[in-house]
């Protein structure tokens, strides 16, 4: 399969630590898009134990990543990183398909998919 999502080593390490802390070793990391947020679409990440029929699977830095075939065109080329700062740390998402985003950093829209915006 062609790589849809790029995850940096720092992000992969942090996800693996979270998996261990939550006793989710061996789970898949699901990366998804859902309607909502200020700009119409928002990102979702979570752990799952099973692959759905329409899921694409890719392995990056030892992580098994699931992306729904419906979300693939929206997420293709997306880079996920984890950055630490004096104020804490967090995941950053850089999606080349997003043409507009909200200040929160998790809400966006693409040229082809607007989603359903909600009030902030």
Tab-separated table of C-alpha atoms in Angstrom:
chain	number	residue	atom	x	y	z
A	1	UNK	CA	0.000	0.000	0.000
A	2	UNK	CA	1.103	3.543	-0.664
A	3	UNK	CA	1.944	5.462	2.468
A	4	UNK	CA	-0.995	7.698	3.431
A	5	UNK	CA	0.231	9.023	6.790
A	6	UNK	CA	3.756	9.982	7.802
A	7	UNK	CA	4.481	9.707	11.511
A	8	UNK	CA	7.758	10.989	12.872
A	9	UNK	CA	9.833	8.832	15.161
A	10	UNK	CA	9.077	11.196	18.082
A	11	UNK	CA	5.317	10.767	17.527
A	12	UNK	CA	5.647	6.991	17.181
A	13	UNK	CA	7.617	6.760	20.434
A	14	UNK	CA	4.976	8.793	22.256
A	15	UNK	CA	2.122	6.669	20.836
A	16	UNK	CA	3.920	3.482	21.902
A	17	UNK	CA	4.362	4.911	25.420
A	18	UNK	CA	0.641	5.700	25.515
A	19	UNK	CA	-0.167	2.174	24.321
A	20	UNK	CA	1.943	0.705	27.100
A	21	UNK	CA	0.469	3.026	29.733
A	22	UNK	CA	-3.091	2.153	28.638
A	23	UNK	CA	-2.328	-1.574	28.244
A	24	UNK	CA	-3.010	-1.379	24.498
A	25	UNK	CA	0.179	-3.025	23.222
A	26	UNK	CA	-0.514	-4.825	19.968
A	27	UNK	CA	-3.428	-2.540	19.101
A	28	UNK	CA	-3.753	-0.563	15.903
A	29	UNK	CA	-3.543	3.212	15.859
A	30	UNK	CA	-6.627	4.534	14.052
A	31	UNK	CA	-6.280	7.936	12.365
A	32	UNK	CA	-9.614	9.296	11.186
A	33	UNK	CA	-11.555	12.305	9.973
A	34	UNK	CA	-14.994	13.182	11.276
A	35	UNK	CA	-17.449	16.004	10.711
A	36	UNK	CA	-17.505	18.918	13.115
A	37	UNK	CA	-15.138	21.454	14.548
A	38	UNK	CA	-14.973	25.123	13.629
A	39	UNK	CA	-13.929	24.481	10.019
A	40	UNK	CA	-16.119	21.458	9.284
A	41	UNK	CA	-13.801	18.463	9.750
A	42	UNK	CA	-11.699	17.290	12.672
A	43	UNK	CA	-9.025	14.669	13.263
A	44	UNK	CA	-9.363	11.668	15.496
A	45	UNK	CA	-6.772	9.230	16.838
A	46	UNK	CA	-7.379	6.202	19.016
A	47	UNK	CA	-6.535	2.570	19.614
A	48	UNK	CA	-8.441	-0.328	18.063
A	49	UNK	CA	-8.050	-4.080	18.325
A	50	UNK	CA	-9.513	-5.054	14.962
A	51	UNK	CA	-9.206	-3.925	11.361
A	52	UNK	CA	-12.464	-3.140	9.545
A	53	UNK	CA	-13.116	-4.403	6.017
A	54	UNK	CA	-12.584	-0.990	4.373
A	55	UNK	CA	-9.456	-0.106	6.364
A	56	UNK	CA	-6.060	0.408	4.839
A	57	UNK	CA	-3.169	-0.632	7.045
A	58	UNK	CA	0.351	0.721	7.039
A	59	UNK	CA	3.305	0.253	9.339
A	60	UNK	CA	5.481	3.193	10.364
A	61	UNK	CA	8.211	2.986	13.039
A	62	UNK	CA	6.707	-0.268	14.315
A	63	UNK	CA	3.156	1.140	14.603
A	64	UNK	CA	0.294	-0.529	12.779
A	65	UNK	CA	-1.849	2.352	11.486
A	66	UNK	CA	-5.445	2.067	10.261
A	67	UNK	CA	-7.041	4.580	7.900
A	68	UNK	CA	-10.521	4.104	6.462
A	69	UNK	CA	-10.543	4.012	2.667
A	70	UNK	CA	-13.072	6.892	2.851
A	71	UNK	CA	-10.588	9.050	4.814
A	72	UNK	CA	-7.579	8.204	2.639
A	73	UNK	CA	-8.017	11.013	0.054
A	74	UNK	CA	-8.442	13.587	2.837
A	75	UNK	CA	-5.424	12.360	4.837
A	76	UNK	CA	-2.999	11.448	2.019
A	77	UNK	CA	0.350	13.114	2.689
A	78	UNK	CA	-0.493	14.101	6.284
A	79	UNK	CA	2.463	14.301	8.675
A	80	UNK	CA	1.991	13.728	12.408
A	81	UNK	CA	4.698	14.826	14.821
A	82	UNK	CA	5.027	15.134	18.588
A	83	UNK	CA	6.689	18.233	19.984
A	84	UNK	CA	7.772	19.047	23.531
A	85	UNK	CA	7.959	22.589	24.840
A	86	UNK	CA	8.284	24.297	28.203
A	87	UNK	CA	4.474	24.422	28.357
A	88	UNK	CA	4.088	20.680	27.714
A	89	UNK	CA	3.859	18.541	24.644
A	90	UNK	CA	1.399	17.546	21.990
A	91	UNK	CA	0.796	16.098	18.584
A	92	UNK	CA	0.958	18.351	15.540
A	93	UNK	CA	-0.816	17.502	12.299
A	94	UNK	CA	0.269	18.914	8.949
A	95	UNK	CA	-2.236	18.028	6.236
A	96	UNK	CA	-1.327	19.311	2.747
A	97	UNK	CA	-4.964	18.823	1.675
A	98	UNK	CA	-6.335	21.306	4.219
A	99	UNK	CA	-7.157	24.681	2.657
A	100	UNK	CA	-8.509	26.241	5.858
A	101	UNK	CA	-8.079	25.453	9.524
A	102	UNK	CA	-9.145	26.734	12.908
A	103	UNK	CA	-6.884	28.132	15.612
A	104	UNK	CA	-7.376	24.966	17.673
A	105	UNK	CA	-5.277	23.056	15.113
A	106	UNK	CA	-7.618	20.060	14.901
A	107	UNK	CA	-10.379	21.458	12.696
A	108	UNK	CA	-9.978	21.930	8.944
A	109	UNK	CA	-11.583	21.639	5.522
A	110	UNK	CA	-10.294	20.589	2.133
A	111	UNK	CA	-11.115	21.839	-1.355
A	112	UNK	CA	-13.335	18.792	-1.960
A	113	UNK	CA	-14.646	18.096	1.561
A	114	UNK	CA	-16.085	20.804	3.774
A	115	UNK	CA	-17.756	18.722	6.478
A	116	UNK	CA	-20.246	20.266	8.889
A	117	UNK	CA	-18.882	23.230	10.865
A	118	UNK	CA	-19.941	23.688	14.495
A	119	UNK	CA	-19.738	26.691	16.784
A	120	UNK	CA	-16.486	27.075	18.692
